[in-house]
Short mmCIF file of C-alpha atoms in Angstrom, two decimals:
data_model
loop_
_atom_site.label_atom_id
_atom_site.label_comp_id
_atom_site.label_asym_id
_atom_site.label_seq_id
_atom_site.Cartn_x
_atom_site.Cartn_y
_atom_site.Cartn_z
CA MET A 1 -11.76 5.67 -8.81
CA ASP A 2 -11.91 8.52 -6.37
CA VAL A 3 -11.74 7.25 -2.81
CA SER A 4 -12.99 9.44 -0.02
CA LEU A 5 -12.73 9.02 3.71
CA HIS A 6 -15.93 8.68 5.66
CA ARG A 7 -15.61 9.21 9.38
CA ARG A 8 -16.14 5.84 10.52
CA ARG A 9 -15.18 9.00 12.90
CA THR A 10 -32.08 -17.33 5.38
CA ARG A 11 -31.11 -19.58 4.05
CA ARG A 12 -33.28 -19.84 0.96
CA PRO A 13 -36.07 -22.35 1.70
CA LEU A 14 -35.88 -25.57 -0.23
CA GLY A 15 -38.58 -25.92 -2.83
CA PRO A 16 -41.31 -28.50 -2.14
CA LEU A 17 -40.65 -31.97 -3.42
CA THR A 18 -43.15 -33.18 -5.96
CA ALA A 19 -44.64 -36.44 -4.82
CA ALA A 20 -47.51 -38.71 -5.61
CA ILE A 21 -50.64 -37.86 -3.66
CA CYS A 22 -51.01 -40.88 -1.47
CA VAL A 23 -50.81 -41.87 2.14
CA ALA A 24 -49.07 -45.03 3.18
CA ALA A 25 -49.37 -46.70 6.54
CA VAL A 26 -46.62 -49.19 5.90
CA ALA A 27 -43.13 -49.00 4.51
CA GLY A 28 -44.27 -50.39 1.22
CA GLY A 29 -45.82 -47.08 0.22
CA CYS A 30 -49.05 -46.97 -1.75
CA ALA A 31 -50.16 -48.34 -5.04
CA GLY A 32 -53.10 -47.23 -7.05
CA PRO A 33 -55.23 -49.33 -9.32
CA GLY A 34 -53.35 -50.47 -12.34
CA THR A 35 -50.09 -49.14 -10.88
CA PRO A 36 -47.69 -51.96 -10.06
CA GLY A 37 -45.22 -51.57 -7.24
CA SER A 38 -45.03 -48.50 -5.01
CA HIS A 39 -43.82 -44.87 -5.06
CA ARG A 40 -40.62 -44.31 -3.07
CA SER A 41 -38.65 -41.11 -2.51
CA ASN A 42 -35.40 -40.79 -4.50
CA PRO A 43 -32.54 -41.48 -2.03
CA ASP A 44 -30.19 -39.20 -4.02
CA THR A 45 -32.60 -36.25 -3.71
CA THR A 46 -33.12 -36.85 -0.01
CA THR A 47 -29.37 -37.03 0.64
CA GLN A 48 -28.74 -33.85 -1.36
CA ALA A 49 -31.44 -31.92 0.50
CA ALA A 50 -30.00 -33.03 3.84
CA ALA A 51 -26.52 -31.94 2.76
CA VAL A 52 -27.82 -28.49 1.77
CA ARG A 53 -29.53 -28.12 5.14
CA ARG A 54 -26.36 -29.13 6.98
CA ALA A 55 -24.24 -26.70 4.92
CA GLY A 56 -26.64 -23.86 5.67
CA ASN A 57 -26.63 -24.65 9.36
CA ASP A 58 -22.83 -24.87 9.42
CA LEU A 59 -22.47 -21.45 7.71
CA GLN A 60 -24.90 -19.80 10.08
CA THR A 61 -23.07 -21.33 13.04
CA ALA A 62 -19.76 -19.99 11.68
CA TYR A 63 -21.23 -16.47 11.45
CA GLU A 64 -22.62 -16.61 14.97
CA THR A 65 -19.37 -18.01 16.40
CA ALA A 66 -17.19 -15.32 14.78
CA ILE A 67 -19.49 -12.57 16.05
CA LYS A 68 -19.58 -14.07 19.54
CA ASN A 69 -15.78 -14.34 19.64
CA VAL A 70 -14.79 -10.95 18.21
CA LEU A 71 -17.55 -8.45 18.91
CA PRO A 72 -16.59 -8.15 22.61
CA SER A 73 -13.17 -6.89 21.43
CA VAL A 74 -14.64 -4.04 19.36
CA VAL A 75 -15.15 -0.73 21.19
CA GLN A 76 -16.72 2.62 20.50
CA ILE A 77 -14.47 5.69 20.75
CA GLN A 78 -15.70 9.20 21.46
CA SER A 79 -13.05 11.62 20.22
CA GLY A 80 -14.07 15.22 20.71
CA GLY A 81 -17.29 15.56 18.74
CA ASN A 82 -16.60 12.50 16.61
CA LEU A 83 -17.48 8.84 17.02
CA GLY A 84 -15.38 5.96 15.75
CA SER A 85 -14.45 2.40 16.57
CA GLY A 86 -11.41 0.56 17.91
CA VAL A 87 -10.16 -2.94 18.63
CA ALA A 88 -8.75 -4.19 21.92
CA TYR A 89 -5.16 -5.11 21.05
CA ASP A 90 -3.86 -6.67 24.26
CA GLY A 91 -4.69 -7.28 27.89
CA GLN A 92 -2.92 -4.09 29.05
CA GLY A 93 -5.68 -1.81 27.77
CA HIS A 94 -4.16 -0.84 24.41
CA ILE A 95 -6.70 -0.19 21.67
CA VAL A 96 -5.79 0.20 18.00
CA THR A 97 -7.81 2.49 15.77
CA ASN A 98 -7.42 4.93 12.89
CA ALA A 99 -5.39 8.12 13.18
CA HIS A 100 -8.30 10.04 11.67
CA VAL A 101 -10.54 8.75 14.47
CA VAL A 102 -8.32 10.21 17.21
CA ASP A 103 -7.62 13.30 15.07
CA GLU A 104 -5.76 15.80 17.29
CA GLN A 105 -7.38 14.68 20.53
CA ARG A 106 -5.34 13.25 23.38
CA THR A 107 -8.10 12.01 25.69
CA PHE A 108 -11.06 9.82 24.81
CA SER A 109 -14.15 8.07 26.13
CA VAL A 110 -14.24 4.37 25.28
CA THR A 111 -17.33 2.19 25.58
CA LEU A 112 -16.79 -1.57 25.68
CA ALA A 113 -19.26 -4.00 24.16
CA ASN A 114 -20.14 -5.43 27.59
CA ASN A 115 -20.16 -2.16 29.54
CA GLU A 116 -22.41 0.84 28.96
CA GLN A 117 -20.31 3.10 31.16
CA PRO A 118 -17.67 4.99 29.10
CA LEU A 119 -14.07 4.55 30.26
CA PRO A 120 -11.35 7.22 30.02
CA ALA A 121 -8.38 6.61 27.72
CA LYS A 122 -5.32 8.54 26.54
CA LEU A 123 -3.38 8.68 23.30
CA VAL A 124 -0.19 6.63 23.16
CA SER A 125 0.80 7.73 19.65
CA SER A 126 -0.68 8.43 16.26
CA PHE A 127 0.89 7.63 12.88
CA PRO A 128 -1.11 9.56 10.26
CA GLU A 129 1.21 8.38 7.47
CA GLN A 130 -0.52 4.99 7.68
CA ASP A 131 -3.71 6.22 9.36
CA LEU A 132 -3.18 4.17 12.53
CA ALA A 133 -3.10 5.08 16.20
CA VAL A 134 -3.01 3.43 19.61
CA ILE A 135 -4.82 4.67 22.70
CA LYS A 136 -4.73 3.15 26.20
CA LEU A 137 -7.44 2.78 28.81
CA ASP A 138 -6.58 4.52 32.08
CA LYS A 139 -7.71 1.41 33.94
CA VAL A 140 -8.00 -2.07 32.47
CA PRO A 141 -11.50 -3.41 33.21
CA ALA A 142 -12.17 -7.01 34.10
CA GLY A 143 -13.11 -9.08 31.11
CA LEU A 144 -11.33 -6.98 28.48
CA LYS A 145 -10.92 -9.37 25.55
CA PRO A 146 -8.06 -8.75 23.09
CA ALA A 147 -8.78 -9.62 19.49
CA LYS A 148 -6.85 -12.23 17.55
CA PHE A 149 -5.22 -10.82 14.41
CA GLY A 150 -4.85 -13.01 11.33
CA GLU A 151 -2.14 -13.23 8.69
CA THR A 152 -2.50 -10.96 5.69
CA SER A 153 -0.86 -13.56 3.44
CA ALA A 154 -3.80 -15.90 4.10
CA VAL A 155 -6.44 -13.40 2.97
CA ALA A 156 -7.95 -14.42 -0.36
CA VAL A 157 -10.51 -12.96 -2.72
CA GLY A 158 -13.92 -14.49 -2.09
CA GLN A 159 -13.49 -15.07 1.64
CA ILE A 160 -16.55 -14.24 3.71
CA VAL A 161 -15.88 -11.34 6.07
CA LEU A 162 -17.77 -9.38 8.72
CA ALA A 163 -17.29 -5.67 9.47
CA MET A 164 -17.82 -4.82 13.14
CA GLY A 165 -18.02 -1.36 14.67
CA SER A 166 -20.29 1.55 15.52
CA PRO A 167 -21.67 2.88 12.22
CA LEU A 168 -23.68 6.06 12.80
CA GLY A 169 -23.18 5.51 16.52
CA LEU A 170 -24.94 2.13 16.52
CA GLN A 171 -22.50 0.27 18.73
CA GLY A 172 -21.90 -3.41 18.13
CA SER A 173 -23.22 -3.45 14.57
CA VAL A 174 -22.18 -6.16 12.11
CA THR A 175 -22.32 -6.19 8.32
CA GLN A 176 -21.23 -8.99 6.03
CA GLY A 177 -19.63 -9.37 2.63
CA ILE A 178 -16.61 -10.89 0.95
CA VAL A 179 -13.02 -9.92 0.24
CA SER A 180 -13.40 -8.26 -3.15
CA ALA A 181 -9.70 -7.69 -3.86
CA VAL A 182 -6.34 -7.61 -2.12
CA GLY A 183 -3.20 -5.53 -2.62
CA ARG A 184 -5.00 -2.26 -3.35
CA THR A 185 -3.05 0.99 -2.99
CA VAL A 186 -5.49 3.66 -1.85
CA SER A 187 -5.01 7.32 -0.98
CA GLU A 188 -7.13 9.22 1.52
CA PRO A 189 -8.06 12.84 0.98
CA SER A 190 -6.29 15.32 3.22
CA SER A 191 -9.52 17.20 3.86
CA GLY A 192 -12.88 16.21 5.32
CA GLY A 193 -11.30 14.26 8.17
CA GLY A 194 -8.74 12.29 6.16
CA THR A 195 -5.02 12.18 6.86
CA GLY A 196 -3.89 12.26 3.24
CA ALA A 197 -2.15 8.90 3.73
CA THR A 198 -1.36 6.59 0.84
CA ILE A 199 -1.69 3.01 2.08
CA ALA A 200 -0.53 -0.06 0.19
CA ASN A 201 -1.85 -3.64 0.25
CA MET A 202 -5.29 -2.69 1.50
CA VAL A 203 -8.09 -5.24 1.61
CA GLN A 204 -11.10 -4.32 -0.51
CA THR A 205 -14.42 -5.61 0.80
CA SER A 206 -18.11 -5.58 -0.11
CA ALA A 207 -19.09 -5.44 3.59
CA ALA A 208 -20.77 -2.11 4.26
CA ILE A 209 -18.40 0.52 5.70
CA ASN A 210 -20.31 3.50 7.09
CA PRO A 211 -19.37 6.58 9.16
CA GLY A 212 -18.41 5.24 12.59
CA ASN A 213 -16.99 1.96 11.26
CA SER A 214 -13.48 3.40 10.96
CA GLY A 215 -11.06 1.80 13.39
CA GLY A 216 -13.27 -1.27 13.88
CA ALA A 217 -12.66 -4.84 12.77
CA LEU A 218 -12.85 -6.70 9.47
CA VAL A 219 -13.14 -10.32 10.56
CA ASN A 220 -12.96 -13.71 8.86
CA LEU A 221 -15.00 -16.76 9.87
CA ASN A 222 -12.03 -18.07 11.88
CA SER A 223 -12.69 -15.21 14.33
CA GLU A 224 -9.53 -13.37 13.21
CA VAL A 225 -9.23 -9.65 12.55
CA ILE A 226 -7.79 -9.37 9.04
CA GLY A 227 -8.04 -5.59 8.73
CA ILE A 228 -9.11 -2.26 10.19
CA PRO A 229 -11.96 -0.70 8.13
CA THR A 230 -10.83 2.76 7.10
CA LEU A 231 -12.24 4.01 3.80
CA ALA A 232 -15.33 3.81 1.66
CA ALA A 233 -15.37 4.72 -2.01
CA VAL A 234 -17.56 7.53 -3.29
CA ASP A 235 -19.01 8.07 -6.75
CA GLN A 236 -18.38 11.65 -7.90
CA GLN A 237 -20.96 11.26 -10.67
CA LEU A 238 -23.56 10.76 -7.95
CA GLY A 239 -22.53 13.84 -6.02
CA ASN A 240 -19.85 12.16 -3.89
CA SER A 241 -22.38 9.77 -2.41
CA ALA A 242 -21.10 6.47 -1.07
CA ALA A 243 -20.45 3.76 -3.64
CA PRO A 244 -22.18 0.69 -2.13
CA GLY A 245 -20.06 -2.38 -1.63
CA ILE A 246 -16.63 -0.77 -2.07
CA GLY A 247 -14.75 -0.33 1.19
CA PHE A 248 -11.13 -0.70 2.25
CA ALA A 249 -9.38 -2.00 5.35
CA ILE A 250 -5.77 -1.61 6.48
CA PRO A 251 -4.24 -5.12 6.44
CA ALA A 252 -3.59 -6.90 9.74
CA SER A 253 0.13 -7.26 9.05
CA LEU A 254 0.57 -3.48 8.84
CA VAL A 255 -1.66 -2.94 11.88
CA LYS A 256 0.50 -5.28 13.98
CA THR A 257 3.77 -3.75 12.73
CA ILE A 258 2.71 -0.20 13.60
CA ALA A 259 0.87 -1.02 16.85
CA ASP A 260 3.74 -3.11 18.22
CA GLN A 261 6.22 -0.27 17.66
CA ILE A 262 3.94 2.31 19.25
CA ILE A 263 3.36 0.14 22.31
CA LYS A 264 7.05 -0.71 22.70
CA ASN A 265 8.66 2.62 21.80
CA GLY A 266 5.89 5.18 22.15
CA ARG A 267 6.24 5.97 18.45
CA VAL A 268 6.93 4.41 15.06
CA ILE A 269 10.65 4.04 14.43
CA ASP A 270 10.52 1.80 11.35
CA SER A 271 7.63 2.48 8.99
CA GLY A 272 8.84 0.13 6.27
CA ARG A 273 7.69 2.76 3.77
CA ALA A 274 9.92 4.17 1.05
CA ALA A 275 10.49 7.91 0.77
CA LEU A 276 11.95 10.07 -1.96
CA GLY A 277 12.84 12.79 0.51
CA ILE A 278 11.03 15.71 -1.09
CA SER A 279 7.98 17.88 -0.68
CA GLY A 280 6.20 18.61 -3.93
CA ARG A 281 3.14 19.90 -5.72
CA THR A 282 1.25 18.94 -8.86
CA VAL A 283 2.15 20.98 -11.97
CA LEU A 284 -0.39 21.74 -14.72
CA GLY A 285 0.45 22.03 -18.40
CA PRO A 286 -0.79 24.56 -20.98
CA ASP A 287 -4.06 22.63 -21.26
CA PHE A 288 -4.50 22.76 -17.46
CA GLN A 289 -3.95 19.03 -17.17
CA PRO A 290 -1.42 17.62 -14.62
CA ILE A 291 1.98 16.88 -16.14
CA GLY A 292 4.24 16.11 -13.17
CA VAL A 293 5.36 16.87 -9.62
CA ALA A 294 7.42 19.97 -8.95
CA VAL A 295 10.03 19.54 -6.23
CA VAL A 296 9.43 22.23 -3.60
CA THR A 297 12.00 21.13 -1.03
CA ALA A 298 14.72 18.49 -1.19
CA PRO A 299 16.74 18.34 2.05
CA ARG A 300 20.40 17.42 1.63
CA SER A 301 19.96 14.29 3.72
CA GLY A 302 17.09 13.07 1.53
CA ALA A 303 17.28 10.40 -1.15
CA ALA A 304 16.43 12.75 -4.01
CA ALA A 305 19.02 15.39 -3.10
CA LYS A 306 21.73 12.76 -2.80
CA ALA A 307 20.94 11.73 -6.39
CA GLY A 308 21.19 15.33 -7.66
CA ILE A 309 17.50 16.25 -7.74
CA ARG A 310 16.83 19.76 -6.46
CA PRO A 311 13.97 22.24 -5.92
CA GLY A 312 12.40 23.39 -9.18
CA ASP A 313 12.86 20.05 -10.94
CA ILE A 314 9.66 18.43 -12.24
CA ILE A 315 9.41 14.66 -11.73
CA THR A 316 7.51 12.95 -14.55
CA LYS A 317 8.28 9.23 -14.25
CA ILE A 318 9.33 6.56 -11.74
CA ASP A 319 10.91 3.50 -13.35
CA GLY A 320 9.23 4.46 -16.61
CA THR A 321 5.76 4.81 -15.07
CA PRO A 322 4.28 8.30 -15.60
CA VAL A 323 3.57 10.26 -12.41
CA THR A 324 1.52 13.33 -13.24
CA THR A 325 0.30 14.23 -9.74
CA ILE A 326 1.61 14.20 -6.17
CA LEU A 327 -0.99 11.50 -5.46
CA ALA A 328 0.32 9.32 -8.29
CA LEU A 329 3.87 9.78 -6.97
CA SER A 330 2.80 8.71 -3.47
CA GLU A 331 1.01 5.64 -4.80
CA GLU A 332 4.01 4.64 -6.90
CA LEU A 333 6.39 4.97 -3.94
CA ALA A 334 4.01 2.90 -1.78
CA SER A 335 4.86 -0.15 -3.87
CA HIS A 336 8.59 0.14 -3.06
CA LYS A 337 10.74 -0.48 0.01
CA PRO A 338 13.46 1.62 1.65
CA GLY A 339 16.87 0.90 0.14
CA GLN A 340 15.52 0.00 -3.30
CA LYS A 341 17.00 1.76 -6.31
CA ILE A 342 14.63 3.47 -8.72
CA LYS A 343 15.05 5.49 -11.91
CA VAL A 344 13.56 8.97 -11.63
CA THR A 345 12.85 10.93 -14.81
CA TYR A 346 12.53 14.68 -14.40
CA THR A 347 12.90 17.94 -16.28
CA ARG A 348 15.07 20.91 -15.36
CA HIS A 349 14.57 24.17 -17.29
CA GLY A 350 12.86 22.14 -20.01
CA ALA A 351 15.67 19.58 -20.36
CA LYS A 352 14.88 15.91 -19.68
CA LYS A 353 17.12 14.20 -17.12
CA THR A 354 17.27 10.89 -15.23
CA ALA A 355 18.72 9.91 -11.87
CA GLU A 356 19.15 6.66 -10.00
CA VAL A 357 17.79 7.16 -6.49
CA THR A 358 18.29 4.88 -3.50
CA LEU A 359 15.04 5.29 -1.58
CA GLY A 360 15.03 6.42 2.01
CA GLU A 361 12.43 5.72 4.68
CA MET A 362 9.32 7.70 5.51
#
């Protein structure tokens, strides 16, 4: 599946009960000629119908409560000529959003859910490698409500979720869906507003993700933010139009890890992401199909150079898994941690070689 970055810069009525056509003025019901006894409603059916009504009311209440609790924490961000969303992270005016929302801007206009007057904000730091950024309001307004972030380990397929943000500039919009999958590794394009980041453990959702939703909130019915909506899939066979019901959100655990470091240190000092320590490009074979990743640079201090890999080598496998493109290499590395040892298969002047590499950190 080709994933492309979009700038996010009734109850069903119960059927009628079939009943005898009669009117009774007393508890005994009614009896027609030649019909002994009386017609009474089935207690099991009545109890079941009441339970269905209660369940429907409880679900609607859960939706309304989550929206009431979280929507005030979701803001609209004007970044240059682009619109995106953000989430109030703490009571000091920090707002977390996507790196592609802030782009290369350093100042922003932020509109809170309960205030139509835009507020000025400045960039704290951006981390395009994971498509996250933190900005800070110049002045913390009264009533700023930080969101509560959930635990990624508790996210399960089938959970009902709500996506909150400003799709197409419509501030405070909410869409609903479920968690469709967890643990997805997804790569953004490096053009069209994307950062080119490869992000692991993303949450896939059927909630609609539209331009302007990026940086907003993916919320469970416990009023917890479980992810930051970032990507929507596109169908190339339909002319790169959006593929309905396939969106991705950066998991809350990663959001908290990156945001906490930016707020504390002004930058990310521990990404937790493995790095091979090279720059590379995709190599095509005689049939013009990708066959591997050519090493363009391999600094001496990098993991690859320390293992004997050098510019000109063509990497073809990681731990036996074929890597035919730079994107495939990035996605494979995203599933590893710094310090892990991997087996890299590569060719040098046509000869096949292997090296054990201790991964560095991005």
